[in-house]
Coordinates of C-alpha atoms and ligand atoms in Angstrom, one line a residue:
X648 CA 24.5 -16.0 8.7
X649 CA 23.6 -12.5 7.2
X650 CA 25.8 -12.8 4.1
X651 CA 24.7 -16.2 2.9
X652 CA 22.5 -16.6 -0.1
X653 CA 20.6 -19.7 1.1
X654 CA 20.2 -18.2 4.6
X655 CA 18.5 -15.3 2.9
X656 CA 16.3 -17.6 0.8
X657 CA 15.4 -19.5 4.0
X658 CA 14.4 -16.2 5.7
X659 CA 12.4 -15.2 2.6
X660 CA 14.7 -12.1 2.0
X661 CA 15.4 -13.4 -1.5
X662 CA 12.6 -15.0 -3.5
X663 CA 12.7 -18.6 -4.5
X664 CA 10.1 -21.3 -5.5
X665 CA 9.7 -23.0 -2.2
X666 CA 8.5 -26.6 -2.4
X667 CA 8.8 -27.7 1.3
X668 CA 9.5 -26.1 4.7
X669 CA 9.4 -27.0 8.3
X670 CA 11.1 -25.8 11.5
X671 CA 14.6 -27.0 10.5
X672 CA 14.5 -27.6 6.7
X673 CA 13.5 -25.7 3.6
X674 CA 13.6 -26.8 -0.1
X675 CA 13.3 -24.8 -3.3
X676 CA 13.7 -25.1 -7.1
X677 CA 17.2 -24.7 -8.4
X678 CA 17.5 -21.5 -10.4
X679 CA 19.5 -23.3 -13.1
X680 CA 17.9 -26.8 -13.3
X681 CA 20.1 -29.7 -14.5
X682 CA 17.1 -32.0 -14.8
X683 CA 13.3 -31.7 -15.1
X684 CA 13.2 -31.9 -11.3
X685 CA 16.1 -30.1 -9.5
X686 CA 15.4 -29.1 -6.0
X687 CA 17.8 -27.9 -3.3
X688 CA 17.1 -29.1 0.3
X689 CA 18.8 -27.1 3.1
X690 CA 19.0 -27.0 6.8
X691 CA 17.8 -23.6 8.2
X692 CA 20.9 -23.5 10.4
X693 CA 23.9 -22.3 8.5
X694 CA 26.3 -25.3 8.1
X695 CA 28.9 -24.4 5.5
X696 CA 29.4 -27.9 4.1
X697 CA 28.9 -31.5 4.9
X698 CA 32.4 -31.8 6.3
X699 CA 31.5 -29.3 9.0
X700 CA 28.5 -31.3 10.2
X701 CA 28.8 -32.8 13.7
X702 CA 27.6 -36.0 15.3
X703 CA 24.7 -34.0 16.8
X704 CA 23.6 -33.2 13.2
X705 CA 23.0 -36.9 12.3
X706 CA 19.2 -36.7 12.6
X707 CA 19.1 -33.5 10.5
X708 CA 21.3 -35.0 7.8
X709 CA 19.0 -38.0 7.6
X710 CA 16.0 -35.8 7.5
X711 CA 17.4 -34.0 4.4
X712 CA 17.4 -37.3 2.6
X713 CA 13.9 -38.2 3.8
X714 CA 12.6 -34.9 2.6
X715 CA 14.2 -35.6 -0.8
X716 CA 12.5 -39.0 -0.9
X717 CA 9.2 -37.5 0.0
X718 CA 9.5 -34.8 -2.7
X719 CA 10.5 -37.5 -5.2
X720 CA 7.5 -39.6 -4.3
X721 CA 5.2 -36.5 -4.7
X722 CA 6.6 -35.9 -8.2
X723 CA 6.3 -39.6 -9.2
X724 CA 9.9 -40.0 -10.0
X725 CA 9.4 -43.7 -10.2
X726 CA 12.1 -44.3 -12.8
X727 CA 14.7 -43.2 -10.4
X728 CA 16.3 -40.0 -8.9
X729 CA 19.5 -38.9 -7.4
X730 CA 20.5 -37.0 -4.3
X731 CA 23.9 -35.3 -4.4
X732 CA 26.0 -33.2 -1.9
X733 CA 28.9 -31.3 -3.4
X734 CA 31.4 -30.9 -0.5
X735 CA 34.0 -28.2 -1.2
X736 CA 35.0 -26.2 -4.3
X737 CA 36.8 -29.1 -5.8
X738 CA 33.6 -31.1 -5.8
X739 CA 31.6 -28.3 -7.4
X740 CA 30.2 -26.6 -4.4
X741 CA 29.5 -23.0 -5.3
X742 CA 27.1 -22.0 -2.4
X743 CA 28.7 -22.6 1.0
X744 CA 25.5 -23.4 2.9
X745 CA 25.0 -27.2 3.1
X746 CA 22.4 -28.4 0.6
X747 CA 21.2 -31.7 -0.9
X748 CA 20.4 -31.7 -4.6
X749 CA 17.4 -33.8 -5.7
X750 CA 17.6 -34.5 -9.4
X751 CA 15.2 -36.5 -11.4
X752 CA 13.0 -36.8 -14.5
X753 CA 15.7 -37.8 -16.9
X754 CA 18.3 -40.7 -17.3
X755 CA 21.1 -40.3 -14.8
X756 CA 24.5 -41.4 -16.0
X757 CA 27.4 -42.8 -13.9
X758 CA 30.0 -41.7 -13.0
X759 CA 28.9 -38.1 -12.6
X760 CA 31.3 -35.5 -14.1
Ligands
5GP1292 P1 26.4 -26.3 -5.5 O1 27.2 -26.0 -6.8 O2 26.9 -25.4 -4.4 O3 26.4 -27.7 -5.1 O4 24.9 -25.9 -5.8 C1 24.5 -24.6 -5.7 C2 23.2 -24.6 -6.6 O5 22.5 -23.4 -6.2 C3 23.4 -24.5 -8.1 O6 22.8 -25.7 -8.7 C4 22.8 -23.2 -8.5 O7 22.1 -23.3 -9.8 C5 21.9 -22.9 -7.4 N1 21.7 -21.5 -7.1 C6 22.6 -20.5 -7.1 N2 22.1 -19.3 -6.9 C7 20.7 -19.5 -6.7 C8 19.6 -18.6 -6.5 O8 19.8 -17.4 -6.3 N3 18.4 -19.2 -6.4 C9 18.2 -20.5 -6.6 N4 17.0 -21.0 -6.5 N5 19.2 -21.4 -6.8 C10 20.5 -20.9 -6.9
ZN1293 ZN1 23.7 -20.0 5.2

């Protein structure tokens, strides 16, 4: 999608600190980190939000979580980490290209705000 920030990052039209990429997924450092590790993991294909994913996307959705676990292991987040999807403006979604947040490196409180 030509007017989407994360599609542009995925296509390297906007710079970002990429930490992982393959044919269907890319991951980069959040520009405004909320924890010592704050990475955004995205499908290359433009899916606006989790609620728009289809049954055919099940493997892709699982792979987003597995990439998060792989990055967390690489960064030795042994004390714990959190993955988050904000679905819709009411949940805090501000960029409408599906992404998983990986947060770690500090104590995570519950419930989230
Ligand atoms: P959301 O609020 O949609 O769940 O998460 C969007 C995230 O994208 C936010 O944490 C925000 O800091 C991050 N973000 C917004 N614009 C940019 C950008 O241009 N580059 C990077 N690396 N992150 C961004
Ligand atoms: Zn997009």
